[in-house]
PDB file of C-alpha atoms in Angstrom:
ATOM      1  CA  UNK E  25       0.687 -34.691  -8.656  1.00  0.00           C
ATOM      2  CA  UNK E  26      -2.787 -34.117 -10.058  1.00  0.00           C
ATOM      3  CA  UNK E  27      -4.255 -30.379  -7.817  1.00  0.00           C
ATOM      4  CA  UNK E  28      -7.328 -30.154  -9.684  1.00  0.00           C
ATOM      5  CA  UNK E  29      -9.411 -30.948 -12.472  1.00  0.00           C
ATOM      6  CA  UNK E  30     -12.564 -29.404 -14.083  1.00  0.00           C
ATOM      7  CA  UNK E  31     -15.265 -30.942 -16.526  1.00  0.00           C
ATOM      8  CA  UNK E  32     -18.216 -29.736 -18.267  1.00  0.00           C
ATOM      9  CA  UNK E  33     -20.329 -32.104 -20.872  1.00  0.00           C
ATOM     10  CA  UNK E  34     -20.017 -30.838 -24.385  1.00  0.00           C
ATOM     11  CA  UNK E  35     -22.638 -31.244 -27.272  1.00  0.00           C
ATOM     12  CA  UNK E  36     -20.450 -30.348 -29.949  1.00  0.00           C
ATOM     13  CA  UNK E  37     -17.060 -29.476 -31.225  1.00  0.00           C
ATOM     14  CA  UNK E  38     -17.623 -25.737 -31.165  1.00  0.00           C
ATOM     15  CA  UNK E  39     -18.352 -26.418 -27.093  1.00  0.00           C
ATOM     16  CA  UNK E  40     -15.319 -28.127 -26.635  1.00  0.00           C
ATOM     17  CA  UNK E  41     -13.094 -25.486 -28.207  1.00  0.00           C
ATOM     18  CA  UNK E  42     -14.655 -22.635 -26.683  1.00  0.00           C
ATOM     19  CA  UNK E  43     -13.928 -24.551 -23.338  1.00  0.00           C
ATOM     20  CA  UNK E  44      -9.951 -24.496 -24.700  1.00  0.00           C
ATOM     21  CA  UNK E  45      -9.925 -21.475 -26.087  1.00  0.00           C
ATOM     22  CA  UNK E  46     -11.342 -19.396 -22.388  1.00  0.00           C
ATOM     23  CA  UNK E  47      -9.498 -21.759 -20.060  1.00  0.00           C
ATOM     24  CA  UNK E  48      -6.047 -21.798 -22.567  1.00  0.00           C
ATOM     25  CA  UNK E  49      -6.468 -17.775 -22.508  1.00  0.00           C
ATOM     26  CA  UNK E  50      -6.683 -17.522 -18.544  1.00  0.00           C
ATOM     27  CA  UNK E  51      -4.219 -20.567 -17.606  1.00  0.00           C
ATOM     28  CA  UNK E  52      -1.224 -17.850 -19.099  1.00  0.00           C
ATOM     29  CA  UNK E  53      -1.949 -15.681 -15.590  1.00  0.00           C
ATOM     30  CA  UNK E  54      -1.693 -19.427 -13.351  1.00  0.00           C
ATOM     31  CA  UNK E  55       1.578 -19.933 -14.950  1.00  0.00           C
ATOM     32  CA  UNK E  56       2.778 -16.634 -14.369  1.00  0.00           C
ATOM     33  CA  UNK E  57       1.953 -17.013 -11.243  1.00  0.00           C
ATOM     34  CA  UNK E  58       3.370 -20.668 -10.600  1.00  0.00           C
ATOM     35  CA  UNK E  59       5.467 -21.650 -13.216  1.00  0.00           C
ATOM     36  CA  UNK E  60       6.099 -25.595 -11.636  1.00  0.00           C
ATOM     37  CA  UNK E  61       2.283 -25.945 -13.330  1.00  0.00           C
ATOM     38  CA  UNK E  62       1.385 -28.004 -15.840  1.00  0.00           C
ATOM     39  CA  UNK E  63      -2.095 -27.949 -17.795  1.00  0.00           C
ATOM     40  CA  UNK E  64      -3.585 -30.414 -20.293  1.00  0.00           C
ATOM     41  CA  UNK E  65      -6.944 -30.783 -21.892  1.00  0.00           C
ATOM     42  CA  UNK E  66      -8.778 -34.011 -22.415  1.00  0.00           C
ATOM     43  CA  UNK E  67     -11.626 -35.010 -24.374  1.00  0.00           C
ATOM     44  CA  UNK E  68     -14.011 -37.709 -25.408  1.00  0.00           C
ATOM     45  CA  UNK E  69     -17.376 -37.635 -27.419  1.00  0.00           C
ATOM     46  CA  UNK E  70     -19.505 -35.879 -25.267  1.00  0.00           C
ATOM     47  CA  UNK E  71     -16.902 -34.607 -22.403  1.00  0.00           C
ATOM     48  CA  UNK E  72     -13.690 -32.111 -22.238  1.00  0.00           C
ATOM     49  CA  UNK E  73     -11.799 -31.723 -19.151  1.00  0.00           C
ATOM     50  CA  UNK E  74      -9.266 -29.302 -17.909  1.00  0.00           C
ATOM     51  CA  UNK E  75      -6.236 -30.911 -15.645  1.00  0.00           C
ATOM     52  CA  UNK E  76      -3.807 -28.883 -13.440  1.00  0.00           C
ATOM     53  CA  UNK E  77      -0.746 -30.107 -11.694  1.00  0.00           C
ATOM     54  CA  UNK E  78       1.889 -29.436 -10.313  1.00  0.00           C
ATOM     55  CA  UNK E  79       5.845 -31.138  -8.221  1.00  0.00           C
ATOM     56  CA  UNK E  80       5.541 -31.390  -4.626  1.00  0.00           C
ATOM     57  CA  UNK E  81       6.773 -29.868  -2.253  1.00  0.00           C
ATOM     58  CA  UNK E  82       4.297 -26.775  -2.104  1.00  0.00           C
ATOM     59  CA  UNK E  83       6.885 -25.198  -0.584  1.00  0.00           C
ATOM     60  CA  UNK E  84       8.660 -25.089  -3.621  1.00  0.00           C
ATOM     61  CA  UNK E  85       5.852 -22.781  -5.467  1.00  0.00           C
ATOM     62  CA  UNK E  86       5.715 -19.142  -6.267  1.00  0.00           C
ATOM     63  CA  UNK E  87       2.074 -19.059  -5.594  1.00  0.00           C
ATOM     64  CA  UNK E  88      -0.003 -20.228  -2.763  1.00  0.00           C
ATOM     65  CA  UNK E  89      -2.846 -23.346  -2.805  1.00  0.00           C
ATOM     66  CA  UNK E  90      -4.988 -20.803  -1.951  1.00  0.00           C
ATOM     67  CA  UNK E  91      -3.955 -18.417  -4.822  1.00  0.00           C
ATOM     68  CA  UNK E  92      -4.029 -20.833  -7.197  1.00  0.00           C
ATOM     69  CA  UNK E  93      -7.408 -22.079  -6.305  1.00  0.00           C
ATOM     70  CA  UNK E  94      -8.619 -18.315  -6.758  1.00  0.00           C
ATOM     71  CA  UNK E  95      -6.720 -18.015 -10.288  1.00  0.00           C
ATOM     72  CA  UNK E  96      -9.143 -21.000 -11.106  1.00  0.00           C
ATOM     73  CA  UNK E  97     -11.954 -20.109 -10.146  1.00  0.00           C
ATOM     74  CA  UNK E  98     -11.838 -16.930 -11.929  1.00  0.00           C
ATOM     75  CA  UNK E  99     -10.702 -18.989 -15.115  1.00  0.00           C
ATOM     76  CA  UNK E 100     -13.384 -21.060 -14.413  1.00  0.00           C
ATOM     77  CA  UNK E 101     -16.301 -17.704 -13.651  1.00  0.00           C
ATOM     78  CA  UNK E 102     -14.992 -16.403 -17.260  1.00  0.00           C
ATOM     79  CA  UNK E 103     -16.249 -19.843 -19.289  1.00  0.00           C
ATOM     80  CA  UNK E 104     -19.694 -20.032 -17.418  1.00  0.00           C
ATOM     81  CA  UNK E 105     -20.143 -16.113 -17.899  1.00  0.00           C
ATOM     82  CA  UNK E 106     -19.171 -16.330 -21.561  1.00  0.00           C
ATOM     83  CA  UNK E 107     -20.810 -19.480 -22.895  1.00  0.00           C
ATOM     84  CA  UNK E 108     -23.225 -20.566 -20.175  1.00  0.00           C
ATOM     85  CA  UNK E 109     -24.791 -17.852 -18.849  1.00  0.00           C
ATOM     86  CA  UNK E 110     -27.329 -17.153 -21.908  1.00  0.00           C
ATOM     87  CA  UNK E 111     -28.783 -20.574 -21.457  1.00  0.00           C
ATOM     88  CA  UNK E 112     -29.123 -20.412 -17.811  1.00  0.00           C
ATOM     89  CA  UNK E 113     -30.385 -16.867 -18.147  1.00  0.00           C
ATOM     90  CA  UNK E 114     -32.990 -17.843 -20.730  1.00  0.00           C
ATOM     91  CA  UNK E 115     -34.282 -20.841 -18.621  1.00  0.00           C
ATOM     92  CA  UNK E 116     -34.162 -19.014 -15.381  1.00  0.00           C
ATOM     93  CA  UNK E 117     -36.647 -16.023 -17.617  1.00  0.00           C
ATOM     94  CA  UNK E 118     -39.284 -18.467 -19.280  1.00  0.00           C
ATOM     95  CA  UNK E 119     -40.106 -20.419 -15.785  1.00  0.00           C
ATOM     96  CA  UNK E 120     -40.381 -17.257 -14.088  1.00  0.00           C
ATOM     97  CA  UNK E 121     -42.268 -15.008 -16.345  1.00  0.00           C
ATOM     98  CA  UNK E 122     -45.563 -15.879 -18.146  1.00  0.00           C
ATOM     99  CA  UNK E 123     -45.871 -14.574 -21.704  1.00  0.00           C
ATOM    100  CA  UNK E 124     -49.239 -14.267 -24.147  1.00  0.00           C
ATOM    101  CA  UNK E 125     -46.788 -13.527 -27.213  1.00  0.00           C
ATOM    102  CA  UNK E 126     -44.125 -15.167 -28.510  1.00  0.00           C
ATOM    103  CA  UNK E 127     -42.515 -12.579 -30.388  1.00  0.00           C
ATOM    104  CA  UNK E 128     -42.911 -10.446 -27.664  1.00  0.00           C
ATOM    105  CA  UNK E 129     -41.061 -12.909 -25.213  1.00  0.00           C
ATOM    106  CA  UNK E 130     -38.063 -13.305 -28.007  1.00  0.00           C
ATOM    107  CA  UNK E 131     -37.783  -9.877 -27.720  1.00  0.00           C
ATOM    108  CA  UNK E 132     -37.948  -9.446 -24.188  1.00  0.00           C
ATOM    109  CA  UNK E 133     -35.278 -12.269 -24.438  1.00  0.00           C
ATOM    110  CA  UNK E 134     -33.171 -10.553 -26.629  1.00  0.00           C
ATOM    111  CA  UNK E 135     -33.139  -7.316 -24.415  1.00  0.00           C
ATOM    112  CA  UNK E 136     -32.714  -9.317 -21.445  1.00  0.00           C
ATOM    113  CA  UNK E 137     -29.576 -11.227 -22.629  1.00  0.00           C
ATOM    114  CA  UNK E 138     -27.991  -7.814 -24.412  1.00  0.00           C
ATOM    115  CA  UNK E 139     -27.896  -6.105 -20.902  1.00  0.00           C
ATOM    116  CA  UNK E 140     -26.393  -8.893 -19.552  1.00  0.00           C
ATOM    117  CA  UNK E 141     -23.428  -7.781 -21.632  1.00  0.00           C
ATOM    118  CA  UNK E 142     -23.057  -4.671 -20.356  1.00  0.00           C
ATOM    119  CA  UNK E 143     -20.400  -4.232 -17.999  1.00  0.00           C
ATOM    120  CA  UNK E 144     -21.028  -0.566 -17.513  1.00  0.00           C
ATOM    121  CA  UNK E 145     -23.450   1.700 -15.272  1.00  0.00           C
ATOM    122  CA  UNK E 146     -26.542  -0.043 -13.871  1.00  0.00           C
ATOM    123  CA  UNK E 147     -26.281  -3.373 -15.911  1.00  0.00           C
ATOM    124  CA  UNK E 148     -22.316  -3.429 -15.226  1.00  0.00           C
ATOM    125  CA  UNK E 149     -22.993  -3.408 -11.347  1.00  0.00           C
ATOM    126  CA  UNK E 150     -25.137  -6.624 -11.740  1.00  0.00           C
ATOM    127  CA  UNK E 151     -22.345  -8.215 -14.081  1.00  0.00           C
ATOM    128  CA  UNK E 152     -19.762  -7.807 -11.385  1.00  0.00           C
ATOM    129  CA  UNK E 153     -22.299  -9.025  -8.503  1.00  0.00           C
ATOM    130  CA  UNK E 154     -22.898 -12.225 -10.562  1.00  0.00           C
ATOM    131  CA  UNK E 155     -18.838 -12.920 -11.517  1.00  0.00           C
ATOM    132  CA  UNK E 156     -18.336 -11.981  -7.861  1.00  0.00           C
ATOM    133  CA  UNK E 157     -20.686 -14.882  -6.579  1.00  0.00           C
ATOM    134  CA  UNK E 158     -19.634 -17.402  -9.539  1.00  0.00           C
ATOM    135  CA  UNK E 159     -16.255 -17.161  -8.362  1.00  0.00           C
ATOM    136  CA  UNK E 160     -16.965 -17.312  -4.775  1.00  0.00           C
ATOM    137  CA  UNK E 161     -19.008 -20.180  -5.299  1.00  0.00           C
ATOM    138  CA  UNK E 162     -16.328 -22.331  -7.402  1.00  0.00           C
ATOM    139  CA  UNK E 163     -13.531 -21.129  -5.103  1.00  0.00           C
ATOM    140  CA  UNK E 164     -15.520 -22.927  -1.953  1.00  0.00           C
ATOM    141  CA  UNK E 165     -16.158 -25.989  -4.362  1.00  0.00           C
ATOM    142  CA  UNK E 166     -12.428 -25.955  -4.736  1.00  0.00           C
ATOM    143  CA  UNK E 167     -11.794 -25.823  -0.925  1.00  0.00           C
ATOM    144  CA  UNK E 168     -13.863 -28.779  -0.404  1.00  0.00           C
ATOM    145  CA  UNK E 169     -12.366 -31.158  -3.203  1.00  0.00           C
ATOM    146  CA  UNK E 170      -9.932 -31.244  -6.023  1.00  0.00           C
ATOM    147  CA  UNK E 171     -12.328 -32.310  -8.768  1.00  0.00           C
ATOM    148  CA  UNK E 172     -15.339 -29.886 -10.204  1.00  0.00           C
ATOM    149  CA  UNK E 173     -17.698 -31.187 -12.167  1.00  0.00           C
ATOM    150  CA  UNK E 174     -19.639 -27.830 -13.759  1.00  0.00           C
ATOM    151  CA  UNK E 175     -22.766 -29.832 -14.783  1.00  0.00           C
ATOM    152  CA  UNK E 176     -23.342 -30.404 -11.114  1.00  0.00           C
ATOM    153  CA  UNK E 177     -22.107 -27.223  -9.881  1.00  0.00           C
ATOM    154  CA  UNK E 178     -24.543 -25.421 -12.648  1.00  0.00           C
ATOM    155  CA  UNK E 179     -27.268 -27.317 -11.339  1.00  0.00           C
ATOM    156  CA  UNK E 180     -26.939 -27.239  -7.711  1.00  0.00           C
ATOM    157  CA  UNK E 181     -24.732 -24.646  -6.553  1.00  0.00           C
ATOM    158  CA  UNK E 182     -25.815 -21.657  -8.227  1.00  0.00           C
ATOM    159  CA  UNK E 183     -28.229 -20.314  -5.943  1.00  0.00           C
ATOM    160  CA  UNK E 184     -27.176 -16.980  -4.935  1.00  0.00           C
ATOM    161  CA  UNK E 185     -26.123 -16.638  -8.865  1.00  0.00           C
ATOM    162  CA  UNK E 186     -29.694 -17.110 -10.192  1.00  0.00           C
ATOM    163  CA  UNK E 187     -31.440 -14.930  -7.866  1.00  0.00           C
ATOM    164  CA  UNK E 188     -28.749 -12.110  -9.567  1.00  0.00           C
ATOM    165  CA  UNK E 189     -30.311 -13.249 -12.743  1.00  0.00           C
ATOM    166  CA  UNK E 190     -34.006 -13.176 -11.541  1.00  0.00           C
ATOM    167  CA  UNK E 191     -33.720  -9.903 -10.358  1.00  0.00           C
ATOM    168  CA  UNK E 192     -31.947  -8.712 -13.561  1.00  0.00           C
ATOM    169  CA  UNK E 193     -34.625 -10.540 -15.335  1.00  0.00           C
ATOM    170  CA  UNK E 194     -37.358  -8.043 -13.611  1.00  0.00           C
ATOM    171  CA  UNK E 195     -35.608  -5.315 -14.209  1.00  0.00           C
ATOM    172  CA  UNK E 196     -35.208  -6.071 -18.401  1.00  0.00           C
ATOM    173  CA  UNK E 197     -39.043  -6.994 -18.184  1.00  0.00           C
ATOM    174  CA  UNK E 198     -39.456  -3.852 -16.546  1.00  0.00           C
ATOM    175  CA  UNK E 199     -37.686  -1.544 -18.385  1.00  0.00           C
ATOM    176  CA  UNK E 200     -39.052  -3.419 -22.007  1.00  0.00           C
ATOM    177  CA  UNK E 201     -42.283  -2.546 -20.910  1.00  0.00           C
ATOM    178  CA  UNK E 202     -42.008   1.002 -20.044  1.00  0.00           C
ATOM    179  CA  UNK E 203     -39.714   1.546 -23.181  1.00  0.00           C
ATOM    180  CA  UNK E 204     -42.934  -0.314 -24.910  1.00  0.00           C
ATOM    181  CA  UNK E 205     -45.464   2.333 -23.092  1.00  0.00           C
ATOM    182  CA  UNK E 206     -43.388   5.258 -24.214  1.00  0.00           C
ATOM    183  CA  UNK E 207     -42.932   4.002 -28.175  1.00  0.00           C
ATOM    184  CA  UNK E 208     -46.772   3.639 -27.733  1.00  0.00           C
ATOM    185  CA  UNK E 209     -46.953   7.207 -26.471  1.00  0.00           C
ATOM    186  CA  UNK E 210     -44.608   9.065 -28.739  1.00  0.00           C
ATOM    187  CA  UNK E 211     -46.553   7.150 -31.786  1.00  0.00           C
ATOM    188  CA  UNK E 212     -50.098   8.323 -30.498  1.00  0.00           C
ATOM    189  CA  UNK E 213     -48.725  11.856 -30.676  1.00  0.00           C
ATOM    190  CA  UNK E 214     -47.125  11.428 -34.293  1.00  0.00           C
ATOM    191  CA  UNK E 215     -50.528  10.035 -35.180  1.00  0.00           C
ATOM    192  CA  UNK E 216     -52.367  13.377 -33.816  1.00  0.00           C
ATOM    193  CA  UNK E 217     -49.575  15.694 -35.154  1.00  0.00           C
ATOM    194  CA  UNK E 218     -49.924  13.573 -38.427  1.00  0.00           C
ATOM    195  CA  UNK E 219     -53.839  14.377 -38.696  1.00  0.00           C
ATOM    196  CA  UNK E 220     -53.702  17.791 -37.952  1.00  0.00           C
ATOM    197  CA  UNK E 221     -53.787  20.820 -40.128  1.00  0.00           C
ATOM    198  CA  UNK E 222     -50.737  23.470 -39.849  1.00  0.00           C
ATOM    199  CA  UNK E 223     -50.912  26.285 -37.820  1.00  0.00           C
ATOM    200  CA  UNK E 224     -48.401  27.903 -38.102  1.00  0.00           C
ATOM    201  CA  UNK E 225     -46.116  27.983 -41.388  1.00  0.00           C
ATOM    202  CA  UNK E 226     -42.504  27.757 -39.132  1.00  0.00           C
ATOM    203  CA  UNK E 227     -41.610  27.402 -35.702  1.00  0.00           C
ATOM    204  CA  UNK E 228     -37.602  27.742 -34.521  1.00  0.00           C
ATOM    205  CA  UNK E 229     -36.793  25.093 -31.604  1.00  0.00           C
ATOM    206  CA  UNK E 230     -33.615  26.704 -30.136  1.00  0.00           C
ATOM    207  CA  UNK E 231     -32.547  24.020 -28.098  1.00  0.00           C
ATOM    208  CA  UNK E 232     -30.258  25.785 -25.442  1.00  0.00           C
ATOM    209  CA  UNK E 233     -28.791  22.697 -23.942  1.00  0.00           C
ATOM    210  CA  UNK E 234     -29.847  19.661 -21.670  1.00  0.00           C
ATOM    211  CA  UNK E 235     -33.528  20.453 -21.726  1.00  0.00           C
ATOM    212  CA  UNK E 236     -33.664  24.287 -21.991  1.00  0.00           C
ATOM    213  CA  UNK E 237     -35.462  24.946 -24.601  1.00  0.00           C
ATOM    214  CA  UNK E 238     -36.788  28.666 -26.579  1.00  0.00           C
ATOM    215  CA  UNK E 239     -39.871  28.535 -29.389  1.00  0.00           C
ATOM    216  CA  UNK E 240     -39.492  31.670 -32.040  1.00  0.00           C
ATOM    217  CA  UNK E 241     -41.980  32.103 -35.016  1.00  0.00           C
ATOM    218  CA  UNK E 242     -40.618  31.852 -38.383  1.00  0.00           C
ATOM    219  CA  UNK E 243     -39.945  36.013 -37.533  1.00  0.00           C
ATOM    220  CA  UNK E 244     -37.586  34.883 -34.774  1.00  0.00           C
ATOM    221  CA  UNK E 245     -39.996  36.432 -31.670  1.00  0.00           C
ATOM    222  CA  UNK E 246     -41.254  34.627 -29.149  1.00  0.00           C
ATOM    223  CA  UNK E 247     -43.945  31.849 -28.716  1.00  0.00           C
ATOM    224  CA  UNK E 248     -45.988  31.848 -25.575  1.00  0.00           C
ATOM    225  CA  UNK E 249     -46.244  28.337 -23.885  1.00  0.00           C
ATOM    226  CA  UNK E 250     -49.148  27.199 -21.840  1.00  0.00           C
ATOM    227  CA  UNK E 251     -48.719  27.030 -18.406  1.00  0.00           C
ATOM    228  CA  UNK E 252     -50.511  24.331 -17.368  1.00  0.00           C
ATOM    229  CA  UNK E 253     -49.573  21.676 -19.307  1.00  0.00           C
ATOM    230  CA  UNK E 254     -47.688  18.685 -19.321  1.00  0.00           C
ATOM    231  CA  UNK E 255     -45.961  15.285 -21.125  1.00  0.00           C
ATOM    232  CA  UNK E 256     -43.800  13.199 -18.963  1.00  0.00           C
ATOM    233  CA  UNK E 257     -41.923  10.522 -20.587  1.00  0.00           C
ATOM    234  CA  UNK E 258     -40.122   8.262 -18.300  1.00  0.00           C
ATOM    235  CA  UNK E 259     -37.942   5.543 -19.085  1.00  0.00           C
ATOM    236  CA  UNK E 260     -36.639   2.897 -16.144  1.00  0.00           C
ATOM    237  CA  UNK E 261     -32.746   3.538 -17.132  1.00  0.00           C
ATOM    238  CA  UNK E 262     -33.332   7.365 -17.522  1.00  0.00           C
ATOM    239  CA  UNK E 263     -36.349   9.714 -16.486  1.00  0.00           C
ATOM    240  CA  UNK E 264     -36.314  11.406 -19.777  1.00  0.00           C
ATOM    241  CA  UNK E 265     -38.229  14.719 -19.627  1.00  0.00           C
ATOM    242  CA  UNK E 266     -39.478  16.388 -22.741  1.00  0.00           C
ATOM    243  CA  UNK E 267     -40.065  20.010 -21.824  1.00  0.00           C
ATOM    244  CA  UNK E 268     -44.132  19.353 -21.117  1.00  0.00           C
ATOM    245  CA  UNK E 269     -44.513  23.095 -22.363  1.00  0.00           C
ATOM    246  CA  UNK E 270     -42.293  22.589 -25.783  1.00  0.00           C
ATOM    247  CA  UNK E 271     -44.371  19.760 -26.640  1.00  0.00           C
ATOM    248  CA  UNK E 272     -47.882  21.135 -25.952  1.00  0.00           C
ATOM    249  CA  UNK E 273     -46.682  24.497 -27.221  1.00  0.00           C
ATOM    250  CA  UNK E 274     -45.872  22.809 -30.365  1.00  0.00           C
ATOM    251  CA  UNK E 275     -48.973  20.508 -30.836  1.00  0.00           C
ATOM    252  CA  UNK E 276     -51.056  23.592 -30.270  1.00  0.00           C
ATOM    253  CA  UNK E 277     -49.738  25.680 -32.949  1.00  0.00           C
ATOM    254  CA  UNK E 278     -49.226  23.047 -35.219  1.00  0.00           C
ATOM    255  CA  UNK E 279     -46.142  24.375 -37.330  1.00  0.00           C
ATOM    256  CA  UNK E 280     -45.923  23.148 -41.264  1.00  0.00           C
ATOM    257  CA  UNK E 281     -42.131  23.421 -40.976  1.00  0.00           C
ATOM    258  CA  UNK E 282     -40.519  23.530 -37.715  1.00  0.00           C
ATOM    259  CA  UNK E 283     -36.353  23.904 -37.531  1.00  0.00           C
ATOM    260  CA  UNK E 284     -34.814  21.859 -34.137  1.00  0.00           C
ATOM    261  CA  UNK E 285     -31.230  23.859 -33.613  1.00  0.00           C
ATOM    262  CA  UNK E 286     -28.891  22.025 -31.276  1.00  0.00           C
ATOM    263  CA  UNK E 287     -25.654  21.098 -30.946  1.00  0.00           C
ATOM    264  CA  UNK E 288     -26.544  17.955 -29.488  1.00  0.00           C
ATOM    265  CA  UNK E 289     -28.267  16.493 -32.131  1.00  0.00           C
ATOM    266  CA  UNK E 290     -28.069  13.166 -30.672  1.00  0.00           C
ATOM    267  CA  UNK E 291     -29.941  13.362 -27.616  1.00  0.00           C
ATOM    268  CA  UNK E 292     -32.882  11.107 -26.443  1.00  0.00           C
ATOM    269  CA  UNK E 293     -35.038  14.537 -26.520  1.00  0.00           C
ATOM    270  CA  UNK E 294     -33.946  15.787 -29.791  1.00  0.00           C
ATOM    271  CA  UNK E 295     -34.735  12.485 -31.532  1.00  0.00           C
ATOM    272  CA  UNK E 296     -37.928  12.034 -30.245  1.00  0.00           C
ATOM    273  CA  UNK E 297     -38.961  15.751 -31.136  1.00  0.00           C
ATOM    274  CA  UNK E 298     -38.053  14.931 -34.489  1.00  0.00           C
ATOM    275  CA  UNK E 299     -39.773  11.662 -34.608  1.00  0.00           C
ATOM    276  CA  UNK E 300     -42.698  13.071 -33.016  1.00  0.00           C
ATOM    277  CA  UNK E 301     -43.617  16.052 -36.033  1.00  0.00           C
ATOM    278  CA  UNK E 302     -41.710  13.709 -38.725  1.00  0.00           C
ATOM    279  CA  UNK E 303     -41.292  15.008 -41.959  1.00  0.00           C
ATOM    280  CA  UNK E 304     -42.347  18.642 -40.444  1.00  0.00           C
ATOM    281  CA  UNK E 305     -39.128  18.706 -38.843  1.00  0.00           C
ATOM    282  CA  UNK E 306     -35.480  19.390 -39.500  1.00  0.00           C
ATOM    283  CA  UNK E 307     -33.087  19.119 -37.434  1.00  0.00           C
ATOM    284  CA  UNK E 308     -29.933  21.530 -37.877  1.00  0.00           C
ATOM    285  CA  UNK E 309     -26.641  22.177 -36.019  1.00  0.00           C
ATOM    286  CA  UNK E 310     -24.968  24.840 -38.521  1.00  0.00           C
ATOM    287  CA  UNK E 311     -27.343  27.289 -40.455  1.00  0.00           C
ATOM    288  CA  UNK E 312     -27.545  31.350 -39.699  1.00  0.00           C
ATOM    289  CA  UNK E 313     -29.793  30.517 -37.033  1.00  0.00           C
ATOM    290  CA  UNK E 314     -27.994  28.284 -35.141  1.00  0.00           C
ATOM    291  CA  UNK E 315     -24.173  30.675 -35.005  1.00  0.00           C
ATOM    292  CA  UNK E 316     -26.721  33.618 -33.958  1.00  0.00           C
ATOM    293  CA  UNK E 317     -28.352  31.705 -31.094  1.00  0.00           C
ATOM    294  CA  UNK E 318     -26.118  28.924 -29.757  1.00  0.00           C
ATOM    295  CA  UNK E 319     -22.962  29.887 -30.713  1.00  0.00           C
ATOM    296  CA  UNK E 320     -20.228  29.105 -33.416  1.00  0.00           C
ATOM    297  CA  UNK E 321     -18.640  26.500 -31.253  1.00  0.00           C
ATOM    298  CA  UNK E 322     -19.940  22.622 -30.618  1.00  0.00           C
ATOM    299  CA  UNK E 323     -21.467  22.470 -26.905  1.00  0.00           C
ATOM    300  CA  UNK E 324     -20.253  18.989 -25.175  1.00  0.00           C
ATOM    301  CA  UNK E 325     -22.499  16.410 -24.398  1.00  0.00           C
TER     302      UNK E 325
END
């Protein structure tokens, strides 16, 4: 007895096997669930179709209707997730947002579909809202009849899916643009840094950890920071504070040479220091300096 069957169009071969390979892969859990099943795949020139059945009677099986029809849909949620959600993604972006520059759109594109990837942190909670819905949503297609078409179910059912995709749209177009503002930003001040004369023949940056920061003079004694000034970077994923005081201290003295020491050499904050003053700056983890100040040992990040 046929218990269900699911279709999709195909445009080309790699489509079809794609469709085998993800629904082969997840068909190994149905069976291990209910072993009286039996899968085939079918295809013709611009079609491929996945068949499940299985020997009456149901009580017979070592898995319920209803678990089976779950095990499918999930099969079913790892295709569209895999190798349609990019295309619906990218048609959902391009009628909602307006955009004056093509490259900037691709690239807006390209950052929009990469954090659909991520199944980790802010991104990852949107991945498991959408699989969440996907799978609802072909589970209750499931209920109501044996047979799924996906062309139709893309392109009428998906409601609840695509407004998790708008809103993940706004928030790459949100966060593209504020990374944009802040590239902008940090260049302006490598431009200034770049056109002004040296101060100062060496500053030390002891970076103390997180965003603790201490300014010496190339005789190791203190610097004396402004007090009322300020830089605030923010970025949407991460309010990234440079120390307003390091940076202003450091623009005003204008150092020829200036030595970042960290153990953390990787941070947002160290990175952009040393982008900011460019070949003035060297970052180091290991010299005299550094064992003196920090520590011998490597501080965690």
């Amino acid at each position: 007895m046929e218990l269900f069957s699911i279709s999709v169009g195909t445009r080309t071969e790699d489509e079809k096997k794609a469709f085998h390979r993800i629904l082969s892969d997840k068909q190994k859990e149905l069976h291990k669930q209910c072993k009286q099943l039996k899968f085939t795949f079918s295809a013709s020139d611009d079609r491929v179709i996945w068949t499940c059945s299985g020997k009456l009677p149901l009580s017979s099986w070592t898995a319920s209707a209803d678990t089976l029809r779950r095990l499918t849909a999930e099969a079913v949620t790892a295709y569209i997730m895999e190798e349609k959600e990019q295309e619906i993604a990218a048609r959902l972006m391009f009628s909602e947002f307006e955009f004056d520059d093509e490259e900037e759109a691709g690239r807006i594109l390209q950052w929009f579909l990469m954090l659909l990837q991520k199944e980790e942190g802010p991104s990852g909670d949107f991945w498991q809202s959408r699989r969440r819905k996907l799978s609802e949503g072909i589970y209750q297609c499931l209920n109501e009849a044996p047979e799924l078409n996906l062309d139709g179910f893309m392109t009428f059912r998906l409601q609840s899916y695509e407004q998790e995709l708008r809103e993940m749209a706004e928030y790459a177009v949100d966060e593209f643009m504020l990374d944009q503002q802040y590239e902008e930003f940090v260049s302006l001040l490598k431009y200034f840094v770049y056109f002004q004369e040296p101060k100062m023949p060496l500053v030390h940056v002891i970076h103390k950890g997180e965003e603790d920061f201490l300014l010496l003079d190339g005789n190791l004694r203190p610097i004396e920071r402004p007090r009322d000034e300020g830089l605030v970077m923010e970025r949407l994923d991460q309010d990234m504070e440079i120390e307003d005081m390091v940076v202003s201290t450091l623009i005003s003295v204008s150092p020829a040479r200036m030595i970042i020491h960290t153990r953390q050499p990787e941070l947002p904050v160290i990175v952009t220091l040393a982008h900011i003053f460019d070949n003035r700056a060297e970052v180091c983890c290991s010299c005299p300096e550094c064992s003196a100040l920090l520590g011998s040992g490597r501080m965690m990040t």
